[in-house]
Amino acid sequence: MNRKQKMMKKTAKRAKARHNKHTPPTVKKYVSKGDRAKELAREQAEMAAKANELAKANDDIESKDDVEATAEVETSTETETVKSESQA
């Protein structure tokens, strides 16, 4: 390869390198196994807390429904008692 060809080859390599600049990937900080376990435990605790809150909310709603149903039954029983007393 003569001198002119070598120069052209080098110039082409430089142009290609400029065009294909390598950007390093974002370097993630090393997380130890213990730290990963702590993070996982924390996330699971949060999920459990949310589940407990939802369960309590559902229990409250169900207990309110039970109270309303009991009140309706008591009202209908009182109405029936009043009707039977007025008929007698």
Short mmCIF file of N, CA and C in Angstrom, two decimals:
data_model
loop_
_atom_site.label_atom_id
_atom_site.label_comp_id
_atom_site.label_asym_id
_atom_site.label_seq_id
_atom_site.Cartn_x
_atom_site.Cartn_y
_atom_site.Cartn_z
N MET A 1 0.85 -1.16 0.00
CA MET A 1 0.00 0.00 0.00
C MET A 1 0.91 1.24 0.00
N ASN A 2 0.66 2.11 -0.91
CA ASN A 2 1.51 3.29 -0.96
C ASN A 2 1.08 4.34 0.06
N ARG A 3 1.85 5.41 0.13
CA ARG A 3 1.65 6.42 1.17
C ARG A 3 0.29 7.10 1.06
N LYS A 4 -0.13 7.41 -0.13
CA LYS A 4 -1.41 8.10 -0.34
C LYS A 4 -2.58 7.20 0.11
N GLN A 5 -2.51 5.92 -0.19
CA GLN A 5 -3.56 4.99 0.22
C GLN A 5 -3.62 4.85 1.74
N LYS A 6 -2.44 4.83 2.36
CA LYS A 6 -2.39 4.72 3.82
C LYS A 6 -3.04 5.94 4.47
N MET A 7 -2.76 7.14 3.91
CA MET A 7 -3.35 8.36 4.45
C MET A 7 -4.87 8.34 4.31
N MET A 8 -5.34 7.88 3.15
CA MET A 8 -6.79 7.80 2.92
C MET A 8 -7.44 6.81 3.88
N LYS A 9 -6.77 5.70 4.07
CA LYS A 9 -7.30 4.68 4.97
C LYS A 9 -7.41 5.23 6.40
N LYS A 10 -6.36 5.95 6.84
CA LYS A 10 -6.35 6.52 8.18
C LYS A 10 -7.44 7.58 8.33
N THR A 11 -7.61 8.40 7.31
CA THR A 11 -8.64 9.44 7.33
C THR A 11 -10.03 8.81 7.41
N ALA A 12 -10.22 7.74 6.66
CA ALA A 12 -11.52 7.06 6.68
C ALA A 12 -11.78 6.44 8.05
N LYS A 13 -10.73 5.89 8.65
CA LYS A 13 -10.88 5.32 9.99
C LYS A 13 -11.27 6.39 11.00
N ARG A 14 -10.61 7.56 10.89
CA ARG A 14 -10.92 8.66 11.82
C ARG A 14 -12.36 9.13 11.64
N ALA A 15 -12.79 9.25 10.38
CA ALA A 15 -14.16 9.69 10.11
C ALA A 15 -15.17 8.69 10.66
N LYS A 16 -14.87 7.42 10.46
CA LYS A 16 -15.76 6.38 10.97
C LYS A 16 -15.82 6.43 12.49
N ALA A 17 -14.68 6.64 13.12
CA ALA A 17 -14.61 6.71 14.58
C ALA A 17 -15.41 7.91 15.09
N ARG A 18 -15.29 9.06 14.38
CA ARG A 18 -16.06 10.24 14.79
C ARG A 18 -17.55 9.98 14.64
N HIS A 19 -17.90 9.28 13.58
CA HIS A 19 -19.32 8.98 13.34
C HIS A 19 -19.88 7.99 14.36
N ASN A 20 -19.11 7.01 14.72
CA ASN A 20 -19.55 5.97 15.66
C ASN A 20 -18.95 6.16 17.04
N LYS A 21 -19.15 7.32 17.60
CA LYS A 21 -18.58 7.57 18.92
C LYS A 21 -19.20 6.60 19.92
N HIS A 22 -18.34 6.06 20.72
CA HIS A 22 -18.81 5.10 21.73
C HIS A 22 -19.22 5.86 22.98
N THR A 23 -20.46 5.69 23.37
CA THR A 23 -20.91 6.27 24.63
C THR A 23 -21.02 5.14 25.64
N PRO A 24 -20.26 5.22 26.69
CA PRO A 24 -20.29 4.12 27.66
C PRO A 24 -21.66 4.01 28.30
N PRO A 25 -22.07 2.80 28.58
CA PRO A 25 -23.37 2.63 29.25
C PRO A 25 -23.31 3.22 30.65
N THR A 26 -24.46 3.55 31.16
CA THR A 26 -24.48 4.12 32.51
C THR A 26 -23.99 3.06 33.47
N VAL A 27 -23.03 3.45 34.24
CA VAL A 27 -22.43 2.51 35.18
C VAL A 27 -23.28 2.49 36.43
N LYS A 28 -23.79 1.31 36.74
CA LYS A 28 -24.62 1.17 37.93
C LYS A 28 -23.73 0.85 39.11
N LYS A 29 -24.07 1.45 40.22
CA LYS A 29 -23.31 1.20 41.43
C LYS A 29 -23.54 -0.24 41.87
N TYR A 30 -22.51 -0.88 42.33
CA TYR A 30 -22.63 -2.25 42.79
C TYR A 30 -23.51 -2.29 44.03
N VAL A 31 -24.47 -3.17 44.05
CA VAL A 31 -25.35 -3.35 45.20
C VAL A 31 -25.07 -4.74 45.76
N SER A 32 -24.68 -4.75 47.02
CA SER A 32 -24.32 -6.03 47.62
C SER A 32 -25.56 -6.91 47.80
N LYS A 33 -25.31 -8.19 48.00
CA LYS A 33 -26.39 -9.15 48.16
C LYS A 33 -27.24 -8.81 49.38
N GLY A 34 -26.60 -8.37 50.46
CA GLY A 34 -27.31 -8.00 51.67
C GLY A 34 -28.21 -6.80 51.45
N ASP A 35 -27.69 -5.81 50.72
CA ASP A 35 -28.49 -4.61 50.42
C ASP A 35 -29.68 -4.95 49.55
N ARG A 36 -29.46 -5.86 48.57
CA ARG A 36 -30.58 -6.29 47.73
C ARG A 36 -31.63 -6.99 48.55
N ALA A 37 -31.21 -7.82 49.51
CA ALA A 37 -32.15 -8.54 50.37
C ALA A 37 -32.93 -7.55 51.24
N LYS A 38 -32.25 -6.53 51.76
CA LYS A 38 -32.94 -5.51 52.57
C LYS A 38 -33.97 -4.78 51.74
N GLU A 39 -33.60 -4.40 50.52
CA GLU A 39 -34.52 -3.68 49.63
C GLU A 39 -35.75 -4.55 49.31
N LEU A 40 -35.51 -5.82 49.04
CA LEU A 40 -36.61 -6.74 48.75
C LEU A 40 -37.53 -6.88 49.96
N ALA A 41 -36.94 -6.99 51.14
CA ALA A 41 -37.73 -7.11 52.37
C ALA A 41 -38.56 -5.85 52.60
N ARG A 42 -37.97 -4.68 52.33
CA ARG A 42 -38.69 -3.43 52.51
C ARG A 42 -39.88 -3.35 51.55
N GLU A 43 -39.66 -3.74 50.29
CA GLU A 43 -40.74 -3.72 49.31
C GLU A 43 -41.85 -4.68 49.70
N GLN A 44 -41.47 -5.86 50.18
CA GLN A 44 -42.48 -6.84 50.60
C GLN A 44 -43.26 -6.33 51.80
N ALA A 45 -42.58 -5.64 52.72
CA ALA A 45 -43.26 -5.08 53.89
C ALA A 45 -44.27 -4.01 53.46
N GLU A 46 -43.88 -3.19 52.49
CA GLU A 46 -44.80 -2.17 51.99
C GLU A 46 -46.02 -2.82 51.34
N MET A 47 -45.79 -3.86 50.56
CA MET A 47 -46.89 -4.56 49.91
C MET A 47 -47.82 -5.18 50.95
N ALA A 48 -47.25 -5.75 52.00
CA ALA A 48 -48.05 -6.36 53.06
C ALA A 48 -48.87 -5.30 53.79
N ALA A 49 -48.26 -4.13 54.02
CA ALA A 49 -48.96 -3.05 54.69
C ALA A 49 -50.14 -2.58 53.85
N LYS A 50 -49.93 -2.45 52.55
CA LYS A 50 -51.02 -2.04 51.66
C LYS A 50 -52.13 -3.08 51.65
N ALA A 51 -51.74 -4.35 51.64
CA ALA A 51 -52.74 -5.43 51.66
C ALA A 51 -53.54 -5.39 52.95
N ASN A 52 -52.87 -5.13 54.07
CA ASN A 52 -53.57 -5.04 55.36
C ASN A 52 -54.54 -3.86 55.37
N GLU A 53 -54.12 -2.73 54.81
CA GLU A 53 -55.00 -1.57 54.76
C GLU A 53 -56.24 -1.88 53.92
N LEU A 54 -56.02 -2.54 52.79
CA LEU A 54 -57.16 -2.89 51.94
C LEU A 54 -58.09 -3.87 52.65
N ALA A 55 -57.50 -4.83 53.37
CA ALA A 55 -58.32 -5.81 54.10
C ALA A 55 -59.13 -5.11 55.18
N LYS A 56 -58.52 -4.18 55.89
CA LYS A 56 -59.24 -3.43 56.93
C LYS A 56 -60.36 -2.61 56.31
N ALA A 57 -60.07 -1.98 55.18
CA ALA A 57 -61.09 -1.18 54.51
C ALA A 57 -62.26 -2.07 54.09
N ASN A 58 -61.95 -3.24 53.56
CA ASN A 58 -63.01 -4.17 53.15
C ASN A 58 -63.80 -4.65 54.35
N ASP A 59 -63.11 -4.92 55.47
CA ASP A 59 -63.81 -5.34 56.69
C ASP A 59 -64.73 -4.24 57.19
N ASP A 60 -64.25 -2.99 57.14
CA ASP A 60 -65.08 -1.87 57.57
C ASP A 60 -66.32 -1.75 56.70
N ILE A 61 -66.14 -1.90 55.41
CA ILE A 61 -67.27 -1.81 54.49
C ILE A 61 -68.25 -2.95 54.76
N GLU A 62 -67.73 -4.16 54.96
CA GLU A 62 -68.59 -5.29 55.23
C GLU A 62 -69.32 -5.12 56.56
N SER A 63 -68.63 -4.60 57.58
CA SER A 63 -69.28 -4.41 58.87
C SER A 63 -70.36 -3.34 58.77
N LYS A 64 -70.12 -2.30 57.97
CA LYS A 64 -71.15 -1.28 57.76
C LYS A 64 -72.35 -1.89 57.05
N ASP A 65 -72.08 -2.74 56.07
CA ASP A 65 -73.16 -3.41 55.36
C ASP A 65 -73.95 -4.29 56.32
N ASP A 66 -73.23 -5.01 57.21
CA ASP A 66 -73.90 -5.86 58.19
C ASP A 66 -74.76 -5.04 59.13
N VAL A 67 -74.25 -3.89 59.57
CA VAL A 67 -75.01 -3.02 60.46
C VAL A 67 -76.25 -2.51 59.75
N GLU A 68 -76.11 -2.10 58.50
CA GLU A 68 -77.26 -1.61 57.74
C GLU A 68 -78.28 -2.73 57.54
N ALA A 69 -77.80 -3.93 57.23
CA ALA A 69 -78.72 -5.05 57.03
C ALA A 69 -79.43 -5.39 58.34
N THR A 70 -78.71 -5.35 59.44
CA THR A 70 -79.31 -5.62 60.75
C THR A 70 -80.34 -4.55 61.08
N ALA A 71 -80.04 -3.31 60.78
CA ALA A 71 -80.98 -2.22 61.03
C ALA A 71 -82.23 -2.40 60.19
N GLU A 72 -82.07 -2.82 58.94
CA GLU A 72 -83.23 -3.05 58.08
C GLU A 72 -84.09 -4.19 58.63
N VAL A 73 -83.44 -5.25 59.12
CA VAL A 73 -84.17 -6.38 59.67
C VAL A 73 -84.92 -5.94 60.93
N GLU A 74 -84.25 -5.16 61.79
CA GLU A 74 -84.90 -4.68 63.01
C GLU A 74 -86.08 -3.78 62.67
N THR A 75 -85.93 -2.92 61.68
CA THR A 75 -87.01 -2.02 61.28
C THR A 75 -88.18 -2.81 60.75
N SER A 76 -87.91 -3.80 59.91
CA SER A 76 -89.01 -4.59 59.36
C SER A 76 -89.67 -5.42 60.47
N THR A 77 -88.90 -5.90 61.45
CA THR A 77 -89.46 -6.66 62.56
C THR A 77 -90.36 -5.76 63.41
N GLU A 78 -89.89 -4.53 63.66
CA GLU A 78 -90.69 -3.59 64.45
C GLU A 78 -91.98 -3.25 63.71
N THR A 79 -91.89 -3.08 62.41
CA THR A 79 -93.06 -2.76 61.61
C THR A 79 -94.05 -3.90 61.67
N GLU A 80 -93.56 -5.12 61.55
CA GLU A 80 -94.44 -6.29 61.62
C GLU A 80 -95.07 -6.41 63.00
N THR A 81 -94.30 -6.09 64.06
CA THR A 81 -94.83 -6.17 65.42
C THR A 81 -95.92 -5.12 65.60
N VAL A 82 -95.70 -3.92 65.11
CA VAL A 82 -96.69 -2.85 65.23
C VAL A 82 -97.96 -3.25 64.46
N LYS A 83 -97.81 -3.82 63.28
CA LYS A 83 -98.97 -4.24 62.48
C LYS A 83 -99.75 -5.32 63.21
N SER A 84 -99.03 -6.29 63.79
CA SER A 84 -99.72 -7.39 64.48
C SER A 84 -100.43 -6.88 65.74
N GLU A 85 -99.84 -5.90 66.43
CA GLU A 85 -100.47 -5.34 67.63
C GLU A 85 -101.70 -4.53 67.26
N SER A 86 -101.66 -3.82 66.14
CA SER A 86 -102.81 -3.00 65.73
C SER A 86 -103.95 -3.91 65.26
N GLN A 87 -103.62 -5.06 64.72
CA GLN A 87 -104.67 -5.98 64.28
C GLN A 87 -105.33 -6.68 65.44
N ALA A 88 -104.61 -6.85 66.53
CA ALA A 88 -105.16 -7.57 67.67
C ALA A 88 -106.04 -6.74 68.50
#
